[in-house]
Tab-separated table of C-alpha atoms in Angstrom:
chain	number	residue	atom	x	y	z
A	1	MET	CA	-53.147	53.530	117.377
A	2	TRP	CA	-54.777	55.165	114.373
A	3	TYR	CA	-53.660	58.604	113.197
A	4	VAL	CA	-55.178	61.097	110.772
A	5	ILE	CA	-52.710	62.673	108.397
A	6	GLU	CA	-54.141	65.654	106.530
A	7	GLY	CA	-52.143	67.315	103.793
A	8	TYR	CA	-53.317	70.710	102.522
A	9	ASP	CA	-52.414	71.522	98.918
A	10	GLY	CA	-50.442	74.643	98.151
A	11	PRO	CA	-50.305	76.752	94.978
A	12	GLY	CA	-49.650	74.805	91.780
A	13	ALA	CA	-50.219	71.505	93.558
A	14	LEU	CA	-52.079	69.735	90.745
A	15	ALA	CA	-49.049	69.588	88.428
A	16	LYS	CA	-46.796	68.609	91.328
A	17	ARG	CA	-49.197	65.811	92.336
A	18	GLY	CA	-48.828	64.206	88.934
A	19	LYS	CA	-45.051	64.052	89.193
A	20	ALA	CA	-44.987	62.519	92.697
A	21	ARG	CA	-48.151	60.390	92.567
A	22	VAL	CA	-46.557	57.002	91.822
A	23	ASP	CA	-44.130	57.272	94.748
A	24	HIS	CA	-46.873	58.601	97.040
A	25	LEU	CA	-49.179	55.676	96.183
A	26	GLU	CA	-46.368	53.131	96.642
A	27	ARG	CA	-45.923	54.259	100.247
A	28	LEU	CA	-49.654	53.982	100.855
A	29	ALA	CA	-49.699	50.514	99.272
A	30	THR	CA	-46.993	49.441	101.720
A	31	LEU	CA	-49.176	50.519	104.657
A	32	ARG	CA	-52.135	48.714	103.080
A	33	ASP	CA	-50.138	45.540	102.574
A	34	GLN	CA	-49.056	45.666	106.224
A	35	GLY	CA	-52.711	45.972	107.307
A	36	ARG	CA	-52.075	49.476	108.702
A	37	LEU	CA	-54.150	51.603	106.300
A	38	LEU	CA	-57.779	52.352	107.141
A	39	LEU	CA	-58.382	54.781	104.260
A	40	ALA	CA	-56.651	57.291	102.036
A	41	GLY	CA	-57.583	59.652	99.257
A	42	PRO	CA	-57.655	63.189	97.911
A	43	CYS	CA	-60.254	65.864	98.652
A	44	PRO	CA	-61.554	67.453	95.414
A	45	ALA	CA	-61.431	71.255	95.448
A	46	ILE	CA	-64.959	71.348	94.020
A	47	ASP	CA	-68.069	69.239	94.544
A	48	ALA	CA	-67.216	66.680	91.876
A	49	GLU	CA	-65.805	63.154	91.740
A	50	ASP	CA	-63.313	64.329	89.121
A	51	PRO	CA	-62.449	67.987	89.765
A	52	GLY	CA	-60.463	68.354	86.542
A	53	PRO	CA	-58.301	71.484	86.486
A	54	ALA	CA	-59.788	72.674	89.812
A	55	GLY	CA	-57.609	70.017	91.415
A	56	PHE	CA	-57.672	69.073	95.052
A	57	SER	CA	-57.656	70.924	98.358
A	58	GLY	CA	-55.573	68.220	99.996
A	59	SER	CA	-55.520	64.574	101.036
A	60	LEU	CA	-56.527	62.444	103.992
A	61	VAL	CA	-54.793	59.308	105.303
A	62	VAL	CA	-55.892	57.288	108.322
A	63	ALA	CA	-53.237	54.765	109.245
A	64	GLU	CA	-51.868	52.859	112.210
A	65	PHE	CA	-48.535	53.812	113.782
A	66	ASP	CA	-46.793	53.028	117.070
A	67	SER	CA	-46.855	56.672	118.177
A	68	LEU	CA	-47.693	60.212	117.163
A	69	ALA	CA	-43.982	60.799	116.571
A	70	ALA	CA	-43.841	57.815	114.199
A	71	ALA	CA	-46.908	59.064	112.309
A	72	ARG	CA	-45.379	62.533	111.984
A	73	ALA	CA	-42.079	61.089	110.793
A	74	TRP	CA	-43.881	59.013	108.144
A	75	ALA	CA	-45.877	62.067	107.011
A	76	ASP	CA	-42.735	64.207	106.806
A	77	GLU	CA	-41.213	61.718	104.344
A	78	ASP	CA	-44.210	61.676	101.986
A	79	PRO	CA	-43.237	62.312	98.352
A	80	TYR	CA	-45.983	64.948	98.187
A	81	VAL	CA	-44.161	66.876	100.913
A	82	ALA	CA	-40.847	66.617	99.057
A	83	ALA	CA	-42.502	67.698	95.788
A	84	GLY	CA	-44.148	70.753	97.372
A	85	VAL	CA	-47.717	69.499	96.867
A	86	TYR	CA	-48.645	70.166	100.478
A	87	ALA	CA	-48.376	73.649	101.965
A	88	ARG	CA	-48.858	72.094	105.391
A	89	VAL	CA	-49.535	68.730	107.011
A	90	GLU	CA	-51.404	68.020	110.244
A	91	VAL	CA	-51.142	64.733	112.153
A	92	ARG	CA	-53.355	63.806	115.080
A	93	PRO	CA	-54.613	60.691	116.885
A	94	PHE	CA	-57.844	59.085	115.701
A	95	ARG	CA	-60.189	56.689	117.474
A	96	GLN	CA	-62.413	54.689	115.145
A	97	VAL	CA	-65.942	54.194	116.489
A	98	LEU	CA	-67.853	53.118	113.351
A	99	PRO	CA	-68.002	50.930	111.403
């Protein structure tokens, strides 16, 4: 089943993102390579493709896992969690309708 993983950035997240980004993207690439990643990316804090120093409000991942518990466990091990980028993370089931 698909699951939405939403990470919400905390204070000072932009600098922390830079330090953990490579490891964070490697985990996402593994899901992609396994055919389990529908989409992933950050949410700019302002209405701009490149928010510059405004940074991001968080990130969204939609990926396939065997269960909600497995999705939560994967999210808990994200390098952005370990680095303190995210103040909180929400995980919930997702049912793709379109496309």
